[in-house]
Short mmCIF file of N, CA and C in Angstrom, two decimals:
data_model
loop_
_atom_site.label_atom_id
_atom_site.label_comp_id
_atom_site.label_asym_id
_atom_site.label_seq_id
_atom_site.Cartn_x
_atom_site.Cartn_y
_atom_site.Cartn_z
N MET A 25 226.72 79.35 -8.33
CA MET A 25 226.24 79.04 -9.67
C MET A 25 226.17 80.34 -10.47
N LYS A 26 226.72 80.31 -11.64
CA LYS A 26 226.67 81.48 -12.52
C LYS A 26 225.31 81.52 -13.22
N ILE A 27 224.81 82.74 -13.43
CA ILE A 27 223.51 82.91 -14.07
C ILE A 27 223.63 82.69 -15.58
N TYR A 28 224.78 82.95 -16.13
CA TYR A 28 224.94 82.75 -17.57
C TYR A 28 225.59 81.39 -17.83
N THR A 29 224.99 80.66 -18.76
CA THR A 29 225.48 79.32 -19.10
C THR A 29 226.13 79.27 -20.47
N LYS A 30 225.83 80.24 -21.29
CA LYS A 30 226.32 80.34 -22.67
C LYS A 30 225.71 79.28 -23.59
N THR A 31 224.80 78.45 -23.05
CA THR A 31 224.21 77.39 -23.88
C THR A 31 223.21 77.95 -24.89
N GLY A 32 222.74 79.18 -24.67
CA GLY A 32 221.78 79.79 -25.59
C GLY A 32 222.42 80.73 -26.59
N ASP A 33 223.73 80.79 -26.60
CA ASP A 33 224.42 81.75 -27.47
C ASP A 33 224.21 81.47 -28.95
N ALA A 34 223.84 80.26 -29.30
CA ALA A 34 223.63 79.92 -30.71
C ALA A 34 222.15 80.04 -31.11
N GLY A 35 221.34 80.63 -30.22
CA GLY A 35 219.93 80.84 -30.57
C GLY A 35 219.00 79.70 -30.22
N THR A 36 219.44 78.81 -29.33
CA THR A 36 218.56 77.73 -28.87
C THR A 36 218.39 77.85 -27.37
N THR A 37 217.37 77.17 -26.88
CA THR A 37 217.13 77.15 -25.44
C THR A 37 216.69 75.75 -25.02
N GLY A 38 216.93 75.42 -23.77
CA GLY A 38 216.56 74.11 -23.25
C GLY A 38 215.12 74.09 -22.77
N LEU A 39 214.47 72.96 -22.97
CA LEU A 39 213.11 72.76 -22.48
C LEU A 39 213.17 72.04 -21.14
N TYR A 40 212.17 72.29 -20.32
CA TYR A 40 212.07 71.58 -19.05
C TYR A 40 211.82 70.11 -19.37
N GLY A 41 212.64 69.26 -18.84
CA GLY A 41 212.50 67.84 -19.12
C GLY A 41 213.41 67.39 -20.24
N GLY A 42 214.17 68.29 -20.81
CA GLY A 42 215.15 67.90 -21.82
C GLY A 42 214.81 68.36 -23.23
N GLY A 43 215.82 68.40 -24.03
CA GLY A 43 215.68 68.81 -25.42
C GLY A 43 215.96 70.30 -25.58
N ARG A 44 216.34 70.67 -26.79
CA ARG A 44 216.63 72.07 -27.11
C ARG A 44 215.85 72.43 -28.37
N VAL A 45 215.41 73.67 -28.42
CA VAL A 45 214.69 74.18 -29.59
C VAL A 45 215.17 75.60 -29.86
N SER A 46 214.86 76.10 -31.05
CA SER A 46 215.19 77.47 -31.41
C SER A 46 214.42 78.43 -30.50
N LYS A 47 215.05 79.56 -30.20
CA LYS A 47 214.41 80.54 -29.33
C LYS A 47 213.18 81.17 -29.96
N ASP A 48 212.97 80.99 -31.27
CA ASP A 48 211.75 81.51 -31.90
C ASP A 48 210.73 80.39 -32.17
N ASP A 49 210.93 79.24 -31.56
CA ASP A 49 209.98 78.12 -31.65
C ASP A 49 208.63 78.56 -31.08
N GLY A 50 207.55 78.05 -31.64
CA GLY A 50 206.21 78.41 -31.19
C GLY A 50 205.99 78.16 -29.71
N ARG A 51 206.57 77.12 -29.19
CA ARG A 51 206.46 76.81 -27.75
C ARG A 51 207.11 77.92 -26.93
N ILE A 52 208.29 78.36 -27.36
CA ILE A 52 209.02 79.39 -26.62
C ILE A 52 208.27 80.71 -26.69
N CYS A 53 207.73 81.03 -27.88
CA CYS A 53 206.94 82.27 -28.02
C CYS A 53 205.73 82.24 -27.10
N ALA A 54 205.08 81.07 -26.99
CA ALA A 54 203.88 80.96 -26.15
C ALA A 54 204.23 81.16 -24.68
N TYR A 55 205.20 80.39 -24.17
CA TYR A 55 205.46 80.55 -22.73
C TYR A 55 206.25 81.82 -22.44
N GLY A 56 206.95 82.36 -23.42
CA GLY A 56 207.61 83.65 -23.24
C GLY A 56 206.59 84.78 -23.07
N SER A 57 205.51 84.72 -23.83
CA SER A 57 204.45 85.72 -23.69
C SER A 57 203.75 85.59 -22.34
N VAL A 58 203.55 84.36 -21.90
CA VAL A 58 202.95 84.14 -20.58
C VAL A 58 203.87 84.72 -19.50
N ASP A 59 205.17 84.53 -19.65
CA ASP A 59 206.13 85.08 -18.70
C ASP A 59 206.09 86.61 -18.70
N GLU A 60 205.99 87.20 -19.90
CA GLU A 60 205.89 88.66 -20.00
C GLU A 60 204.64 89.18 -19.30
N LEU A 61 203.52 88.49 -19.50
CA LEU A 61 202.29 88.89 -18.82
C LEU A 61 202.47 88.80 -17.31
N ASN A 62 203.09 87.74 -16.85
CA ASN A 62 203.31 87.57 -15.42
C ASN A 62 204.14 88.73 -14.88
N ALA A 63 205.18 89.11 -15.60
CA ALA A 63 206.02 90.23 -15.17
C ALA A 63 205.21 91.53 -15.13
N PHE A 64 204.35 91.72 -16.13
CA PHE A 64 203.56 92.95 -16.14
C PHE A 64 202.54 92.97 -15.01
N LEU A 65 202.02 91.80 -14.64
CA LEU A 65 201.12 91.76 -13.49
C LEU A 65 201.85 92.16 -12.21
N GLY A 66 203.16 91.90 -12.15
CA GLY A 66 203.95 92.39 -11.02
C GLY A 66 203.97 93.92 -10.99
N ILE A 67 204.06 94.53 -12.17
CA ILE A 67 203.99 95.99 -12.26
C ILE A 67 202.61 96.47 -11.80
N LEU A 68 201.56 95.79 -12.27
CA LEU A 68 200.20 96.15 -11.88
C LEU A 68 200.04 96.04 -10.37
N ARG A 69 200.56 94.98 -9.77
CA ARG A 69 200.47 94.83 -8.31
C ARG A 69 201.17 95.97 -7.60
N SER A 70 202.26 96.46 -8.18
CA SER A 70 203.00 97.54 -7.51
C SER A 70 202.29 98.89 -7.61
N SER A 71 201.29 98.99 -8.51
CA SER A 71 200.57 100.26 -8.66
C SER A 71 199.19 100.22 -7.99
N ASN A 72 198.95 99.20 -7.19
CA ASN A 72 197.63 98.99 -6.61
C ASN A 72 197.76 98.84 -5.09
N THR A 73 196.73 99.22 -4.37
CA THR A 73 196.78 99.08 -2.91
C THR A 73 195.61 98.29 -2.33
N ASP A 74 194.66 97.90 -3.16
CA ASP A 74 193.50 97.15 -2.69
C ASP A 74 193.91 95.72 -2.37
N ASP A 75 193.73 95.29 -1.12
CA ASP A 75 194.18 93.96 -0.68
C ASP A 75 193.55 92.83 -1.47
N GLU A 76 192.23 92.91 -1.72
CA GLU A 76 191.55 91.84 -2.45
C GLU A 76 192.14 91.71 -3.86
N ILE A 77 192.35 92.83 -4.51
CA ILE A 77 192.90 92.82 -5.87
C ILE A 77 194.34 92.31 -5.85
N MET A 78 195.11 92.77 -4.86
CA MET A 78 196.51 92.34 -4.76
C MET A 78 196.60 90.82 -4.59
N GLN A 79 195.74 90.26 -3.75
CA GLN A 79 195.75 88.81 -3.52
C GLN A 79 195.34 88.05 -4.78
N GLU A 80 194.33 88.58 -5.48
CA GLU A 80 193.89 87.93 -6.72
C GLU A 80 194.99 87.96 -7.77
N LEU A 81 195.65 89.09 -7.92
CA LEU A 81 196.74 89.20 -8.90
C LEU A 81 197.90 88.27 -8.55
N LEU A 82 198.21 88.14 -7.27
CA LEU A 82 199.26 87.22 -6.85
C LEU A 82 198.87 85.78 -7.19
N GLN A 83 197.61 85.41 -6.94
CA GLN A 83 197.13 84.07 -7.29
C GLN A 83 197.26 83.85 -8.80
N ILE A 84 196.89 84.84 -9.58
CA ILE A 84 196.99 84.74 -11.04
C ILE A 84 198.45 84.57 -11.47
N GLN A 85 199.36 85.27 -10.81
CA GLN A 85 200.77 85.11 -11.16
C GLN A 85 201.23 83.67 -10.92
N HIS A 86 200.80 83.06 -9.83
CA HIS A 86 201.14 81.66 -9.58
C HIS A 86 200.55 80.77 -10.67
N GLU A 87 199.32 81.04 -11.05
CA GLU A 87 198.67 80.23 -12.08
C GLU A 87 199.34 80.39 -13.43
N LEU A 88 199.75 81.61 -13.75
CA LEU A 88 200.46 81.82 -15.01
C LEU A 88 201.78 81.07 -15.03
N PHE A 89 202.43 80.98 -13.88
CA PHE A 89 203.67 80.21 -13.81
C PHE A 89 203.38 78.74 -14.08
N CYS A 90 202.26 78.24 -13.56
CA CYS A 90 201.86 76.85 -13.84
C CYS A 90 201.60 76.64 -15.32
N ALA A 91 200.89 77.58 -15.94
CA ALA A 91 200.61 77.49 -17.38
C ALA A 91 201.91 77.53 -18.17
N GLY A 92 202.82 78.42 -17.79
CA GLY A 92 204.10 78.52 -18.48
C GLY A 92 204.92 77.25 -18.34
N ALA A 93 204.91 76.65 -17.15
CA ALA A 93 205.65 75.41 -16.92
C ALA A 93 205.11 74.30 -17.81
N GLU A 94 203.79 74.23 -17.92
CA GLU A 94 203.20 73.21 -18.78
C GLU A 94 203.58 73.44 -20.23
N LEU A 95 203.53 74.69 -20.67
CA LEU A 95 203.90 75.00 -22.05
C LEU A 95 205.38 74.73 -22.32
N ALA A 96 206.22 74.88 -21.32
CA ALA A 96 207.67 74.71 -21.48
C ALA A 96 208.12 73.26 -21.44
N THR A 97 207.19 72.36 -21.21
CA THR A 97 207.55 70.96 -20.98
C THR A 97 206.96 70.05 -22.06
N PRO A 98 207.83 69.36 -22.81
CA PRO A 98 207.31 68.46 -23.85
C PRO A 98 206.39 67.36 -23.31
N SER A 99 206.64 66.89 -22.09
CA SER A 99 205.82 65.83 -21.50
C SER A 99 205.36 66.27 -20.11
N PRO A 100 204.36 67.16 -20.06
CA PRO A 100 203.95 67.71 -18.75
C PRO A 100 203.53 66.64 -17.73
N GLU A 101 202.81 65.61 -18.19
CA GLU A 101 202.36 64.56 -17.26
C GLU A 101 203.56 63.84 -16.65
N GLN A 102 204.52 63.51 -17.49
CA GLN A 102 205.71 62.78 -17.04
C GLN A 102 206.50 63.59 -16.01
N HIS A 103 206.53 64.89 -16.19
CA HIS A 103 207.30 65.75 -15.29
C HIS A 103 206.44 66.41 -14.22
N GLN A 104 205.20 65.98 -14.13
CA GLN A 104 204.25 66.41 -13.10
C GLN A 104 204.06 67.92 -13.07
N VAL A 105 203.89 68.50 -14.26
CA VAL A 105 203.58 69.93 -14.34
C VAL A 105 202.28 70.18 -15.11
N SER A 106 201.47 69.12 -15.28
CA SER A 106 200.16 69.32 -15.90
C SER A 106 199.34 70.21 -14.97
N TRP A 107 198.59 71.11 -15.56
CA TRP A 107 197.86 72.09 -14.76
C TRP A 107 196.37 71.97 -15.03
N ASP A 108 195.60 71.80 -13.97
CA ASP A 108 194.14 71.76 -14.08
C ASP A 108 193.62 73.17 -13.89
N ALA A 109 193.18 73.79 -14.98
CA ALA A 109 192.75 75.18 -14.95
C ALA A 109 191.26 75.35 -14.65
N SER A 110 190.53 74.25 -14.45
CA SER A 110 189.08 74.36 -14.29
C SER A 110 188.70 75.19 -13.07
N GLY A 111 189.30 74.95 -11.92
CA GLY A 111 189.01 75.74 -10.73
C GLY A 111 189.39 77.20 -10.90
N PRO A 112 190.60 77.49 -11.38
CA PRO A 112 190.97 78.88 -11.62
C PRO A 112 190.05 79.60 -12.62
N ILE A 113 189.59 78.92 -13.64
CA ILE A 113 188.68 79.54 -14.62
C ILE A 113 187.38 79.92 -13.93
N GLU A 114 186.84 79.03 -13.11
CA GLU A 114 185.60 79.33 -12.37
C GLU A 114 185.80 80.51 -11.41
N ARG A 115 186.98 80.54 -10.76
CA ARG A 115 187.25 81.65 -9.84
C ARG A 115 187.32 82.97 -10.60
N LEU A 116 187.98 82.99 -11.76
CA LEU A 116 188.05 84.21 -12.57
C LEU A 116 186.66 84.69 -12.96
N GLU A 117 185.79 83.75 -13.36
CA GLU A 117 184.42 84.12 -13.73
C GLU A 117 183.69 84.74 -12.55
N SER A 118 183.89 84.16 -11.37
CA SER A 118 183.25 84.69 -10.16
C SER A 118 183.76 86.10 -9.85
N LYS A 119 185.08 86.30 -9.99
CA LYS A 119 185.66 87.62 -9.74
C LYS A 119 185.17 88.64 -10.77
N ILE A 120 185.04 88.23 -12.01
CA ILE A 120 184.51 89.13 -13.05
C ILE A 120 183.12 89.59 -12.64
N ASP A 121 182.26 88.65 -12.27
CA ASP A 121 180.90 88.99 -11.86
C ASP A 121 180.91 89.93 -10.64
N HIS A 122 181.76 89.61 -9.68
CA HIS A 122 181.86 90.41 -8.44
C HIS A 122 182.31 91.84 -8.74
N TRP A 123 183.38 91.99 -9.53
CA TRP A 123 183.93 93.32 -9.78
C TRP A 123 183.12 94.13 -10.79
N GLN A 124 182.24 93.45 -11.51
CA GLN A 124 181.39 94.16 -12.47
C GLN A 124 180.16 94.76 -11.80
N GLU A 125 179.81 94.24 -10.61
CA GLU A 125 178.65 94.77 -9.88
C GLU A 125 178.83 96.26 -9.62
N GLY A 126 177.81 97.02 -9.91
CA GLY A 126 177.84 98.45 -9.64
C GLY A 126 178.52 99.30 -10.70
N LEU A 127 179.10 98.67 -11.70
CA LEU A 127 179.72 99.46 -12.77
C LEU A 127 178.63 99.96 -13.73
N PRO A 128 178.83 101.14 -14.31
CA PRO A 128 177.86 101.62 -15.30
C PRO A 128 177.79 100.64 -16.48
N THR A 129 176.59 100.48 -17.03
CA THR A 129 176.41 99.60 -18.18
C THR A 129 177.26 100.12 -19.33
N LEU A 130 177.95 99.21 -19.97
CA LEU A 130 178.84 99.57 -21.06
C LEU A 130 178.08 99.50 -22.38
N ARG A 131 178.04 100.62 -23.10
CA ARG A 131 177.33 100.69 -24.37
C ARG A 131 178.25 101.07 -25.52
N ASN A 132 179.50 101.39 -25.20
CA ASN A 132 180.47 101.81 -26.20
C ASN A 132 181.82 101.15 -25.91
N PHE A 133 182.70 101.20 -26.90
CA PHE A 133 184.09 100.85 -26.63
C PHE A 133 184.67 101.94 -25.75
N ILE A 134 185.60 101.57 -24.89
CA ILE A 134 186.23 102.58 -24.05
C ILE A 134 187.71 102.65 -24.35
N LEU A 135 188.28 103.81 -24.07
CA LEU A 135 189.71 104.02 -24.28
C LEU A 135 190.46 103.66 -23.00
N PRO A 136 191.62 103.02 -23.12
CA PRO A 136 192.41 102.72 -21.93
C PRO A 136 192.89 104.00 -21.26
N GLY A 137 192.97 103.97 -19.95
CA GLY A 137 193.49 105.11 -19.21
C GLY A 137 192.83 105.24 -17.87
N GLY A 138 192.89 106.44 -17.34
CA GLY A 138 192.34 106.71 -16.01
C GLY A 138 193.44 106.67 -14.99
N THR A 139 193.25 105.90 -13.93
CA THR A 139 194.29 105.79 -12.91
C THR A 139 195.47 105.00 -13.48
N VAL A 140 196.59 105.11 -12.81
CA VAL A 140 197.78 104.35 -13.23
C VAL A 140 197.47 102.86 -13.19
N ALA A 141 196.83 102.41 -12.12
CA ALA A 141 196.50 100.98 -12.00
C ALA A 141 195.56 100.54 -13.11
N SER A 142 194.58 101.35 -13.44
CA SER A 142 193.65 101.02 -14.52
C SER A 142 194.38 100.94 -15.85
N ALA A 143 195.25 101.91 -16.12
CA ALA A 143 196.03 101.88 -17.36
C ALA A 143 196.90 100.64 -17.42
N HIS A 144 197.48 100.25 -16.27
CA HIS A 144 198.28 99.02 -16.23
C HIS A 144 197.41 97.79 -16.50
N CYS A 145 196.17 97.80 -16.01
CA CYS A 145 195.25 96.70 -16.31
C CYS A 145 195.01 96.58 -17.81
N HIS A 146 194.78 97.72 -18.45
CA HIS A 146 194.55 97.69 -19.90
C HIS A 146 195.78 97.18 -20.64
N ALA A 147 196.97 97.61 -20.22
CA ALA A 147 198.19 97.11 -20.86
C ALA A 147 198.34 95.61 -20.64
N ALA A 148 198.07 95.15 -19.41
CA ALA A 148 198.14 93.72 -19.11
C ALA A 148 197.12 92.94 -19.94
N ARG A 149 195.94 93.54 -20.14
CA ARG A 149 194.90 92.89 -20.95
C ARG A 149 195.39 92.67 -22.38
N THR A 150 196.07 93.66 -22.95
CA THR A 150 196.53 93.50 -24.33
C THR A 150 197.66 92.48 -24.41
N ILE A 151 198.51 92.43 -23.40
CA ILE A 151 199.55 91.40 -23.35
C ILE A 151 198.91 90.03 -23.23
N CYS A 152 197.86 89.94 -22.42
CA CYS A 152 197.14 88.68 -22.24
C CYS A 152 196.54 88.21 -23.56
N ARG A 153 195.97 89.13 -24.33
CA ARG A 153 195.40 88.76 -25.63
C ARG A 153 196.49 88.24 -26.57
N ARG A 154 197.68 88.86 -26.51
CA ARG A 154 198.78 88.36 -27.34
C ARG A 154 199.19 86.96 -26.87
N CYS A 155 199.24 86.75 -25.57
CA CYS A 155 199.53 85.41 -25.04
C CYS A 155 198.56 84.40 -25.62
N GLU A 156 197.30 84.77 -25.59
CA GLU A 156 196.27 83.88 -26.10
C GLU A 156 196.54 83.55 -27.57
N ARG A 157 196.87 84.56 -28.37
CA ARG A 157 197.17 84.31 -29.79
C ARG A 157 198.38 83.40 -29.95
N GLU A 158 199.41 83.63 -29.13
CA GLU A 158 200.62 82.80 -29.21
C GLU A 158 200.33 81.35 -28.83
N VAL A 159 199.51 81.16 -27.80
CA VAL A 159 199.18 79.79 -27.37
C VAL A 159 198.31 79.11 -28.43
N VAL A 160 197.37 79.84 -29.01
CA VAL A 160 196.55 79.28 -30.10
C VAL A 160 197.46 78.86 -31.26
N HIS A 161 198.40 79.72 -31.62
CA HIS A 161 199.33 79.42 -32.72
C HIS A 161 200.16 78.18 -32.40
N PHE A 162 200.69 78.13 -31.19
CA PHE A 162 201.47 76.96 -30.79
C PHE A 162 200.62 75.69 -30.84
N GLY A 163 199.38 75.79 -30.38
CA GLY A 163 198.48 74.63 -30.41
C GLY A 163 198.24 74.12 -31.82
N ARG A 164 198.23 75.04 -32.79
CA ARG A 164 198.08 74.61 -34.19
C ARG A 164 199.36 73.97 -34.71
N LEU A 165 200.52 74.47 -34.25
CA LEU A 165 201.80 73.91 -34.68
C LEU A 165 202.03 72.53 -34.07
N ALA A 166 201.51 72.33 -32.87
CA ALA A 166 201.73 71.08 -32.14
C ALA A 166 200.39 70.56 -31.63
N PRO A 167 199.55 70.03 -32.55
CA PRO A 167 198.21 69.61 -32.13
C PRO A 167 198.20 68.50 -31.08
N GLU A 168 199.34 67.83 -30.89
CA GLU A 168 199.41 66.78 -29.87
C GLU A 168 199.49 67.37 -28.46
N VAL A 169 199.74 68.67 -28.36
CA VAL A 169 199.85 69.34 -27.06
C VAL A 169 198.48 69.94 -26.72
N ASN A 170 197.98 69.62 -25.53
CA ASN A 170 196.68 70.13 -25.09
C ASN A 170 196.85 71.52 -24.51
N VAL A 171 196.41 72.52 -25.27
CA VAL A 171 196.50 73.91 -24.79
C VAL A 171 195.11 74.52 -24.57
N ALA A 172 194.05 73.76 -24.81
CA ALA A 172 192.69 74.31 -24.74
C ALA A 172 192.40 74.95 -23.39
N HIS A 173 192.80 74.31 -22.30
CA HIS A 173 192.52 74.86 -20.97
C HIS A 173 193.29 76.16 -20.72
N ILE A 174 194.48 76.28 -21.29
CA ILE A 174 195.26 77.51 -21.13
C ILE A 174 194.63 78.63 -21.95
N ILE A 175 194.13 78.31 -23.12
CA ILE A 175 193.46 79.31 -23.95
C ILE A 175 192.22 79.85 -23.23
N ILE A 176 191.42 78.96 -22.66
CA ILE A 176 190.22 79.39 -21.93
C ILE A 176 190.62 80.27 -20.75
N TYR A 177 191.63 79.85 -20.01
CA TYR A 177 192.09 80.63 -18.85
C TYR A 177 192.51 82.04 -19.29
N LEU A 178 193.31 82.13 -20.34
CA LEU A 178 193.78 83.43 -20.81
C LEU A 178 192.62 84.30 -21.31
N ASN A 179 191.64 83.67 -21.94
CA ASN A 179 190.46 84.41 -22.41
C ASN A 179 189.71 85.02 -21.22
N ARG A 180 189.51 84.23 -20.17
CA ARG A 180 188.84 84.75 -18.97
C ARG A 180 189.68 85.82 -18.29
N LEU A 181 191.00 85.59 -18.26
CA LEU A 181 191.88 86.54 -17.60
C LEU A 181 191.84 87.90 -18.30
N SER A 182 191.80 87.92 -19.61
CA SER A 182 191.74 89.21 -20.31
C SER A 182 190.42 89.91 -19.99
N ASP A 183 189.33 89.14 -19.89
CA ASP A 183 188.05 89.73 -19.49
C ASP A 183 188.13 90.31 -18.08
N LEU A 184 188.75 89.56 -17.17
CA LEU A 184 188.90 90.03 -15.80
C LEU A 184 189.71 91.33 -15.76
N LEU A 185 190.78 91.40 -16.52
CA LEU A 185 191.61 92.61 -16.52
C LEU A 185 190.86 93.81 -17.07
N PHE A 186 189.98 93.59 -18.05
CA PHE A 186 189.15 94.67 -18.58
C PHE A 186 188.19 95.19 -17.51
N VAL A 187 187.49 94.27 -16.85
CA VAL A 187 186.55 94.64 -15.80
C VAL A 187 187.30 95.29 -14.64
N LEU A 188 188.44 94.77 -14.29
CA LEU A 188 189.21 95.33 -13.20
C LEU A 188 189.67 96.76 -13.52
N ALA A 189 190.05 97.01 -14.77
CA ALA A 189 190.44 98.38 -15.18
C ALA A 189 189.27 99.33 -14.97
N ARG A 190 188.09 98.92 -15.39
CA ARG A 190 186.90 99.75 -15.21
C ARG A 190 186.61 99.94 -13.72
N ARG A 191 186.75 98.88 -12.94
CA ARG A 191 186.47 98.93 -11.50
C ARG A 191 187.40 99.91 -10.79
N LEU A 192 188.67 99.82 -11.12
CA LEU A 192 189.65 100.70 -10.48
C LEU A 192 189.36 102.17 -10.77
N ASN A 193 188.96 102.46 -12.00
CA ASN A 193 188.58 103.85 -12.31
C ASN A 193 187.31 104.24 -11.56
N HIS A 194 186.33 103.34 -11.55
CA HIS A 194 185.04 103.63 -10.93
C HIS A 194 185.20 103.97 -9.45
N VAL A 195 185.95 103.15 -8.72
CA VAL A 195 186.11 103.41 -7.28
C VAL A 195 186.96 104.66 -7.03
N SER A 196 187.70 105.11 -8.03
CA SER A 196 188.48 106.36 -7.92
C SER A 196 187.69 107.57 -8.41
N GLY A 197 186.45 107.32 -8.85
CA GLY A 197 185.61 108.42 -9.32
C GLY A 197 185.96 108.91 -10.72
N ILE A 198 186.64 108.09 -11.48
CA ILE A 198 187.04 108.46 -12.84
C ILE A 198 186.14 107.70 -13.82
N PRO A 199 185.36 108.41 -14.62
CA PRO A 199 184.47 107.72 -15.57
C PRO A 199 185.25 107.13 -16.75
N ASP A 200 184.65 106.08 -17.34
CA ASP A 200 185.21 105.53 -18.58
C ASP A 200 185.20 106.60 -19.65
N VAL A 201 186.20 106.61 -20.50
CA VAL A 201 186.22 107.52 -21.65
C VAL A 201 185.79 106.69 -22.86
N CYS A 202 184.64 107.03 -23.40
CA CYS A 202 184.10 106.28 -24.53
C CYS A 202 184.77 106.70 -25.83
N TRP A 203 184.99 105.73 -26.66
CA TRP A 203 185.52 105.98 -28.00
C TRP A 203 184.38 106.59 -28.82
N THR A 204 184.68 107.70 -29.45
CA THR A 204 183.65 108.39 -30.24
C THR A 204 183.70 108.01 -31.70
N GLY A 205 184.79 107.41 -32.13
CA GLY A 205 184.92 107.04 -33.54
C GLY A 205 185.36 108.19 -34.41
N SER A 206 185.54 109.36 -33.81
CA SER A 206 185.86 110.53 -34.62
C SER A 206 187.35 110.75 -34.78
N GLY A 207 188.16 110.15 -33.93
CA GLY A 207 189.59 110.39 -34.01
C GLY A 207 190.00 111.72 -33.40
N LYS A 208 189.07 112.40 -32.75
CA LYS A 208 189.37 113.71 -32.13
C LYS A 208 189.40 113.60 -30.63
#
């Protein structure tokens, strides 16, 4: 099977379950951003060695694929790709609480950086926030599509990535760099 089909050469793409839309359609932008986040989490996994974190990130990658499949499908129920995010959302909240234990109290905005893994977490967090914006936008364009659970999941995931960035620096002995507001 050839990887190139040439069916997208005119600027359209096929949806799972049938139909074609423009490559800049809100649906495509939403699941494309989710796919980008998933790819970046692969980069984050490659810069990390903590087994617990690696397993959590792998689980998140699987969940993002589920979210993307649902977004890519005009009739998720019919094609059996509807995703129940309630359990994953609860797990993310539990992980946030777990990884926040022992971190210094945050009283200021912090600048991204520190270890490579922490910097990757911050980059993934910003991609996640863009995903969230894209899914919100798509949900407004297509109010008949239920995206609320994906929005909640992405919101929790960005929080988890922020806490994880701080955690990775903390266990490496690197303090958060607080934003001073001075530009210096």
